[in-house]
PDB file of C-alpha atoms in Angstrom:
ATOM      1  CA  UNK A   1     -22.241  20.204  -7.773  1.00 32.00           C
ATOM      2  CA  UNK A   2     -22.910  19.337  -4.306  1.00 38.00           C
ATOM      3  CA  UNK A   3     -22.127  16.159  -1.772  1.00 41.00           C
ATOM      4  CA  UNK A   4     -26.226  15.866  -1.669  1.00 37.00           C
ATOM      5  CA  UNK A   5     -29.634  17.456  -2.975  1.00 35.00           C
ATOM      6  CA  UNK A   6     -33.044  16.646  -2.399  1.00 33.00           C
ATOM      7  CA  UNK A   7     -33.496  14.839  -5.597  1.00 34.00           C
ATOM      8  CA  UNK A   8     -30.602  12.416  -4.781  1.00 42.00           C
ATOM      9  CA  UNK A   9     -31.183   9.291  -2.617  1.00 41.00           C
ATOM     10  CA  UNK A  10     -29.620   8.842   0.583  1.00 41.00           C
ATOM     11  CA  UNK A  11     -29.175   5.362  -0.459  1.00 41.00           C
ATOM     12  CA  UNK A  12     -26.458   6.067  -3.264  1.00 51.00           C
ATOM     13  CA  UNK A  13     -24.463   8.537  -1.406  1.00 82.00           C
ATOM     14  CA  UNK A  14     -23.912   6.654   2.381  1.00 88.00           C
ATOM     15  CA  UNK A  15     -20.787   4.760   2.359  1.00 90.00           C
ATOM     16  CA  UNK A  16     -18.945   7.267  -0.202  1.00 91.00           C
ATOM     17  CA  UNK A  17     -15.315   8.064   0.438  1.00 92.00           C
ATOM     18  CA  UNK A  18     -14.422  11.208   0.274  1.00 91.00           C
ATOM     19  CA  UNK A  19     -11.817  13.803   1.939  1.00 91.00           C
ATOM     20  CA  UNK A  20     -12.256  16.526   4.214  1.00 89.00           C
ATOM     21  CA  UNK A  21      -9.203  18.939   4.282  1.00 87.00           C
ATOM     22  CA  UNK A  22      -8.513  18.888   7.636  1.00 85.00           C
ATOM     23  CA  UNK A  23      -9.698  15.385   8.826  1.00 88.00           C
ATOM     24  CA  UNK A  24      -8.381  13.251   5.853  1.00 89.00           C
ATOM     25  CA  UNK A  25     -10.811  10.325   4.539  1.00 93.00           C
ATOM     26  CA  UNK A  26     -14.392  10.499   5.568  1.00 93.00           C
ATOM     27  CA  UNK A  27     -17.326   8.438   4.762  1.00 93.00           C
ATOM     28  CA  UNK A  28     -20.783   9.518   4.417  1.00 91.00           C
ATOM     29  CA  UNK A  29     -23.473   7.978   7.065  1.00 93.00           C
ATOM     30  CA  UNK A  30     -26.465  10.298   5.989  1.00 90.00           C
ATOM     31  CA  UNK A  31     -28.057  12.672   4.393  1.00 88.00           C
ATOM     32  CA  UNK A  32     -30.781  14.730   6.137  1.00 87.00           C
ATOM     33  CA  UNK A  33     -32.571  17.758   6.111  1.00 88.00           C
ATOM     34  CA  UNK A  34     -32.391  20.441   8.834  1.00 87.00           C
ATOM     35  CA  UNK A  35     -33.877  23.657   9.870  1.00 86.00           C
ATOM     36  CA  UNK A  36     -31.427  26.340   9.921  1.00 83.00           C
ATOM     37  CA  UNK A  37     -32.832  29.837  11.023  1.00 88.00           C
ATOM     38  CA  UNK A  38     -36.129  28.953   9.633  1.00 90.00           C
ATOM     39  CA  UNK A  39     -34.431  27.413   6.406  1.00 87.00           C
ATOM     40  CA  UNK A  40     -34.768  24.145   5.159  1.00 89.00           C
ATOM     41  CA  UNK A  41     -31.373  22.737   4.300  1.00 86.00           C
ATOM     42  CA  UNK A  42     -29.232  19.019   3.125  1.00 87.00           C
ATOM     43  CA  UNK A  43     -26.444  18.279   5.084  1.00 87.00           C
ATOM     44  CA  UNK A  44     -24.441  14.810   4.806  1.00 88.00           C
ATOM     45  CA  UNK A  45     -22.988  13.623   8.552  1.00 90.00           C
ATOM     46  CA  UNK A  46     -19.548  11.899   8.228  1.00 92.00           C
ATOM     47  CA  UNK A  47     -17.803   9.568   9.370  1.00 94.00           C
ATOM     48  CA  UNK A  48     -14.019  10.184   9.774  1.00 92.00           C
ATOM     49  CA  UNK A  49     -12.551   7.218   8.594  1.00 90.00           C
ATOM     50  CA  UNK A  50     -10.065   5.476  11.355  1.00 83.00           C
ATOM     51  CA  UNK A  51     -11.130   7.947  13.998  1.00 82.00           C
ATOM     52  CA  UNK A  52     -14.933   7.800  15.809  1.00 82.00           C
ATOM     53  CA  UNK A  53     -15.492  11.641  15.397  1.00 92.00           C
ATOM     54  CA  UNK A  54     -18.590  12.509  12.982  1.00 93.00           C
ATOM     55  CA  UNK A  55     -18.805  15.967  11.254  1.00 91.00           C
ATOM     56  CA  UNK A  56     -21.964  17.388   9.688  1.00 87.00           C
ATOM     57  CA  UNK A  57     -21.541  19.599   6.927  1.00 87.00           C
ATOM     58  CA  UNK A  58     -24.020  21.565   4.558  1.00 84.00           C
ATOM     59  CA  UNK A  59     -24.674  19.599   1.526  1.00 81.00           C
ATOM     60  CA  UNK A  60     -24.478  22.690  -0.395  1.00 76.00           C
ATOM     61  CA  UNK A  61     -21.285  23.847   0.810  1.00 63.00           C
ATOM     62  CA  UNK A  62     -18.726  20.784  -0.602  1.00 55.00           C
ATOM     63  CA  UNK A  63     -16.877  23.504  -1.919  1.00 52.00           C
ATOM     64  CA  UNK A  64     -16.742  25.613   0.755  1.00 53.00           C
ATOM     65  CA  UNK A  65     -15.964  22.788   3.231  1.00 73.00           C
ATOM     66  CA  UNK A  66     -13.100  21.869   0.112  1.00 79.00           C
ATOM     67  CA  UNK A  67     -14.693  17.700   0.423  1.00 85.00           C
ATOM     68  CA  UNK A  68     -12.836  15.905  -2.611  1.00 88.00           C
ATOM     69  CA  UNK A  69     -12.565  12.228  -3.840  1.00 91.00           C
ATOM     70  CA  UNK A  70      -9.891  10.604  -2.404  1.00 92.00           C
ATOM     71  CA  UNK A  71      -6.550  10.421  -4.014  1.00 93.00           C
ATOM     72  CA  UNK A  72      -5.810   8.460  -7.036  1.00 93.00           C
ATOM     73  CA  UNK A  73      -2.300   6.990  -8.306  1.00 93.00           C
ATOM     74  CA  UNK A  74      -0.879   9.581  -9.958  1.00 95.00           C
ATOM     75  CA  UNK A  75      -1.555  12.555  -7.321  1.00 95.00           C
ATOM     76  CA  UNK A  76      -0.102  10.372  -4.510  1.00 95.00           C
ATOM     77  CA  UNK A  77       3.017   9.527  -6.955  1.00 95.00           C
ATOM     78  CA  UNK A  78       3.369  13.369  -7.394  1.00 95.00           C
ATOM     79  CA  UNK A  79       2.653  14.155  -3.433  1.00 93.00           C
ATOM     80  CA  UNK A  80       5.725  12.041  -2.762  1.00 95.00           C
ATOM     81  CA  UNK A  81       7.831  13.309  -5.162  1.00 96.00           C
ATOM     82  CA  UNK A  82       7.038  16.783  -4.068  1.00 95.00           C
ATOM     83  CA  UNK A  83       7.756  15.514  -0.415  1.00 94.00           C
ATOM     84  CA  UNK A  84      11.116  13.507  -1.517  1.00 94.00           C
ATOM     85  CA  UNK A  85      12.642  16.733  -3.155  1.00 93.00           C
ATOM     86  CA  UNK A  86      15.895  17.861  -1.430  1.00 91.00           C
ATOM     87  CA  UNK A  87      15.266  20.034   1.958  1.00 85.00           C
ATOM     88  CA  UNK A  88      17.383  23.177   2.176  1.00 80.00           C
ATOM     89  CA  UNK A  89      18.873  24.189   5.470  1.00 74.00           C
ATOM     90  CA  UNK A  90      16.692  27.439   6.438  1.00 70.00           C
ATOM     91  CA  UNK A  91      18.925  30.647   5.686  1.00 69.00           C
ATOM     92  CA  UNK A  92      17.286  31.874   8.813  1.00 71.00           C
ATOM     93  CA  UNK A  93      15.539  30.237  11.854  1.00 71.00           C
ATOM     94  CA  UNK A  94      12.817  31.984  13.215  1.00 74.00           C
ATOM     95  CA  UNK A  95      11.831  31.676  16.646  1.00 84.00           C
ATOM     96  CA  UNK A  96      10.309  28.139  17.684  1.00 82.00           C
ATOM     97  CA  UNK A  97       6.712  29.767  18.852  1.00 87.00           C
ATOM     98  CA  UNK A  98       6.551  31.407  15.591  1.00 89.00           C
ATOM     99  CA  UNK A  99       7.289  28.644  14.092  1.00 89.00           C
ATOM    100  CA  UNK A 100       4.947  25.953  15.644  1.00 91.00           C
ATOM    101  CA  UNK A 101       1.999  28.502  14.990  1.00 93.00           C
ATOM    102  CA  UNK A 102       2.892  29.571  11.168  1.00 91.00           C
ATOM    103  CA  UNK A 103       3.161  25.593  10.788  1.00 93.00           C
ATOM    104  CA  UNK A 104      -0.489  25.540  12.690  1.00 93.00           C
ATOM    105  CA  UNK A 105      -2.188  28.374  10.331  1.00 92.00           C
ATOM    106  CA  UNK A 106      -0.702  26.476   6.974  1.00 92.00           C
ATOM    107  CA  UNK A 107      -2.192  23.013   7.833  1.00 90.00           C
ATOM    108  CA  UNK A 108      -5.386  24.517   8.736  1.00 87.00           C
ATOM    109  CA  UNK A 109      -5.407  25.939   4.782  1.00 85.00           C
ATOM    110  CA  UNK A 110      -6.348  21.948   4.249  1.00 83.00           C
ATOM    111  CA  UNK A 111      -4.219  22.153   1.196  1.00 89.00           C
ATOM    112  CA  UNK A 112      -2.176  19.287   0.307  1.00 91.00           C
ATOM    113  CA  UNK A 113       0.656  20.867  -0.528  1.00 92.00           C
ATOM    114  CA  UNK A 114       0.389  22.779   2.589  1.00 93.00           C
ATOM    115  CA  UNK A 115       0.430  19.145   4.270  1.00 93.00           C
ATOM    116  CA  UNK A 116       3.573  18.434   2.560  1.00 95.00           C
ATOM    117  CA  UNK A 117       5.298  21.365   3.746  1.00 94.00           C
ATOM    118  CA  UNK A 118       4.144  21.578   7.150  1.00 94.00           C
ATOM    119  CA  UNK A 119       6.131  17.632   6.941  1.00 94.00           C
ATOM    120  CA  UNK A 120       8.903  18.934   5.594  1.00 93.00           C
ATOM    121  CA  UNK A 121       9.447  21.811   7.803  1.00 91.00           C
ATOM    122  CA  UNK A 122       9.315  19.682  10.521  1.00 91.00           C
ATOM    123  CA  UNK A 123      12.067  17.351   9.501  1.00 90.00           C
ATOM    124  CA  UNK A 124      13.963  20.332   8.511  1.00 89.00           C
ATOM    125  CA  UNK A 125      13.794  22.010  11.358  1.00 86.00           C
ATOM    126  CA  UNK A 126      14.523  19.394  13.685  1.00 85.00           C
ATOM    127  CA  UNK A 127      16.908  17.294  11.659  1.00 81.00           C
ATOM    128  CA  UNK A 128      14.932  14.633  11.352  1.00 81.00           C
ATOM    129  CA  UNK A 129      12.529  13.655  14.286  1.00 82.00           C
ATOM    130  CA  UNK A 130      11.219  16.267  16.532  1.00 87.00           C
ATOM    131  CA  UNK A 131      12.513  16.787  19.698  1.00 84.00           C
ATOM    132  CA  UNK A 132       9.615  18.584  21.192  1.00 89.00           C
ATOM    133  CA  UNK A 133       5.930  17.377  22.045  1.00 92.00           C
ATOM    134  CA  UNK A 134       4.297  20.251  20.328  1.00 91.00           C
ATOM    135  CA  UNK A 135       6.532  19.582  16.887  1.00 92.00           C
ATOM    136  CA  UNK A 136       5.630  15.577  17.333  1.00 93.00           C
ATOM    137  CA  UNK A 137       1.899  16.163  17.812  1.00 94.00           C
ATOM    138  CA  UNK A 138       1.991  18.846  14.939  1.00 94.00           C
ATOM    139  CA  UNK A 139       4.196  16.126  12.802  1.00 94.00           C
ATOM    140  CA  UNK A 140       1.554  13.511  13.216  1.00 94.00           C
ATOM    141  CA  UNK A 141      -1.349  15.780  12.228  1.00 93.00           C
ATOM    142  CA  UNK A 142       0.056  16.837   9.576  1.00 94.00           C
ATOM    143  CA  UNK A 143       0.990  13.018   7.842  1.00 95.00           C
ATOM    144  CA  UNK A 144      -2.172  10.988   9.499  1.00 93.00           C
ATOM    145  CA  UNK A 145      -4.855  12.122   7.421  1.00 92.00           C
ATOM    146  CA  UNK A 146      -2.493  11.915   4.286  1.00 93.00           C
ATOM    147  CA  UNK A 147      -1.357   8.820   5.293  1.00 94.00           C
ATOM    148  CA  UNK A 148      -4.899   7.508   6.096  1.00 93.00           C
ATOM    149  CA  UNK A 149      -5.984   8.407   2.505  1.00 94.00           C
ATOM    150  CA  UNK A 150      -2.702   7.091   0.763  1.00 95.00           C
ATOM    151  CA  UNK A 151      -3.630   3.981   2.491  1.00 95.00           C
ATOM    152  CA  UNK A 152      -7.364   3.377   1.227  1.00 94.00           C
ATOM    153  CA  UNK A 153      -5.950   4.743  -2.070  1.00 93.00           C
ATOM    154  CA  UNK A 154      -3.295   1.880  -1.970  1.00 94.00           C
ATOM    155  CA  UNK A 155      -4.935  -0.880   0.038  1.00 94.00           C
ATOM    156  CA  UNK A 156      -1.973  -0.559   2.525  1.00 95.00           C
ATOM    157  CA  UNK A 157      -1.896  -0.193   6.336  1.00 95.00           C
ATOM    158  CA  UNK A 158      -1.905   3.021   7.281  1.00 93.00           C
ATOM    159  CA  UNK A 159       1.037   2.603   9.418  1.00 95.00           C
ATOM    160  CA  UNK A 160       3.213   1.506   6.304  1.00 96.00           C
ATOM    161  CA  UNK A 161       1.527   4.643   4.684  1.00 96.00           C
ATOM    162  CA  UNK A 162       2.339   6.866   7.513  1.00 95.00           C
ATOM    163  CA  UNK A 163       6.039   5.299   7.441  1.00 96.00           C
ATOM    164  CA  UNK A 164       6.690   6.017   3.591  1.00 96.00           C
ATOM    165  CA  UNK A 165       5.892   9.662   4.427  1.00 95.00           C
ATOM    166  CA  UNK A 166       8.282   9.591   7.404  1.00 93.00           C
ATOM    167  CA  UNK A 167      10.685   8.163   6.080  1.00 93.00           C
ATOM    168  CA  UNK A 168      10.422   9.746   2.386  1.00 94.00           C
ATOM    169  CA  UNK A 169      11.004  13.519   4.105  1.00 93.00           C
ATOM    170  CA  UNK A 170      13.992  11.912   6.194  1.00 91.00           C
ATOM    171  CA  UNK A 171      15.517  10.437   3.095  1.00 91.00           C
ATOM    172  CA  UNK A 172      15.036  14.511   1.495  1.00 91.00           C
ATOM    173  CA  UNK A 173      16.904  15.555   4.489  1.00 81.00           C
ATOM    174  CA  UNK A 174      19.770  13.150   3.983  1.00 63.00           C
ATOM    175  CA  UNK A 175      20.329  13.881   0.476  1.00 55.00           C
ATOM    176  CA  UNK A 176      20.094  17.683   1.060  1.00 50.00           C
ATOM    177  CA  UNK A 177      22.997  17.180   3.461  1.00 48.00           C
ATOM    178  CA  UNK A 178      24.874  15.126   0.913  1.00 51.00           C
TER     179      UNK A 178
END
């Protein structure tokens, strides 16, 4: 099934929540038709939702691009129980460059449960709250789009969604040290 096709109105699709992998909730602002190397194609232009950055992707490609309805209730409940189990201690630490760019590579997979353990290798690693700016700014893009969606899912602030993540993986930390 795809985000758009000619038959389908423009009219019934813009303002549609969905999420991209990468850039968490998105809402659609159009559909339109383009020519691509002398090929007619749909392609919906999104809005990413808390952010003023607008993607374009082929309307025949949702799967490809990996576009899915937002969260509901029960997939958030079982995000943050996945994110709230105990955190090991690493057996063995590999070196922080390797780290920060195997941590990179996995969020880019746009899986969720990537997201969660991109978090949770964070914390791990750096017992809590990062120390460095590259761990910080990799921290933060790994919970704002999760948090952003958890919060339109919820009606919630997105900072008090952001914070239950934080502070769910810190708790996970704790009682793996207990």
């Amino acid at each position: 099934m795809s985000v758009a096709t000619a038959s389908d109105s423009t009219a019934s699709k813009v303002g549609k929540v969905l999420t991209h992998p990468v850039h968490g909730p998105v809402r659609i602002i159009s559909t339109l038709t383009r020519t691509v190397r002398g090929e007619q194609r749909e392609y919906v232009d999104l809005e990413v939702i808390g952010d003023e950055m607008q993607i374009s992707v082929p309307a025949d490609g949702k799967d490809v691009v990996g576009l899915r309805p937002v969260l509901g209730t029960k997939e958030i409940d079982e995000l943050i129980a996945q994110l709230g189990e105990p955190i090991e201690p690493p057996a063995k630490k590999a070196s922080w460059a390797h780290r920060i760019k195997s941590l990179q590579m996995q969020l880019q997979s746009g899986r969720l449960t990537d997201r969660i353990e991109v978090i949770r290798s964070i914390v791990r690693d750096s017992g809590g709250t990062p120390s460095s700016l590259a761990e910080r700014n990799l921290l933060k893009q790994a919970i704002d789009p999760l948090a952003s969606e958890i919060a339109i899912a919820r009606s919630v602030p997105r900072e008090q969604a952001a914070e239950l993540l934080q502070s769910t993986a810190e708790n996970a930390l704790v009682d793996a040290a207990a």
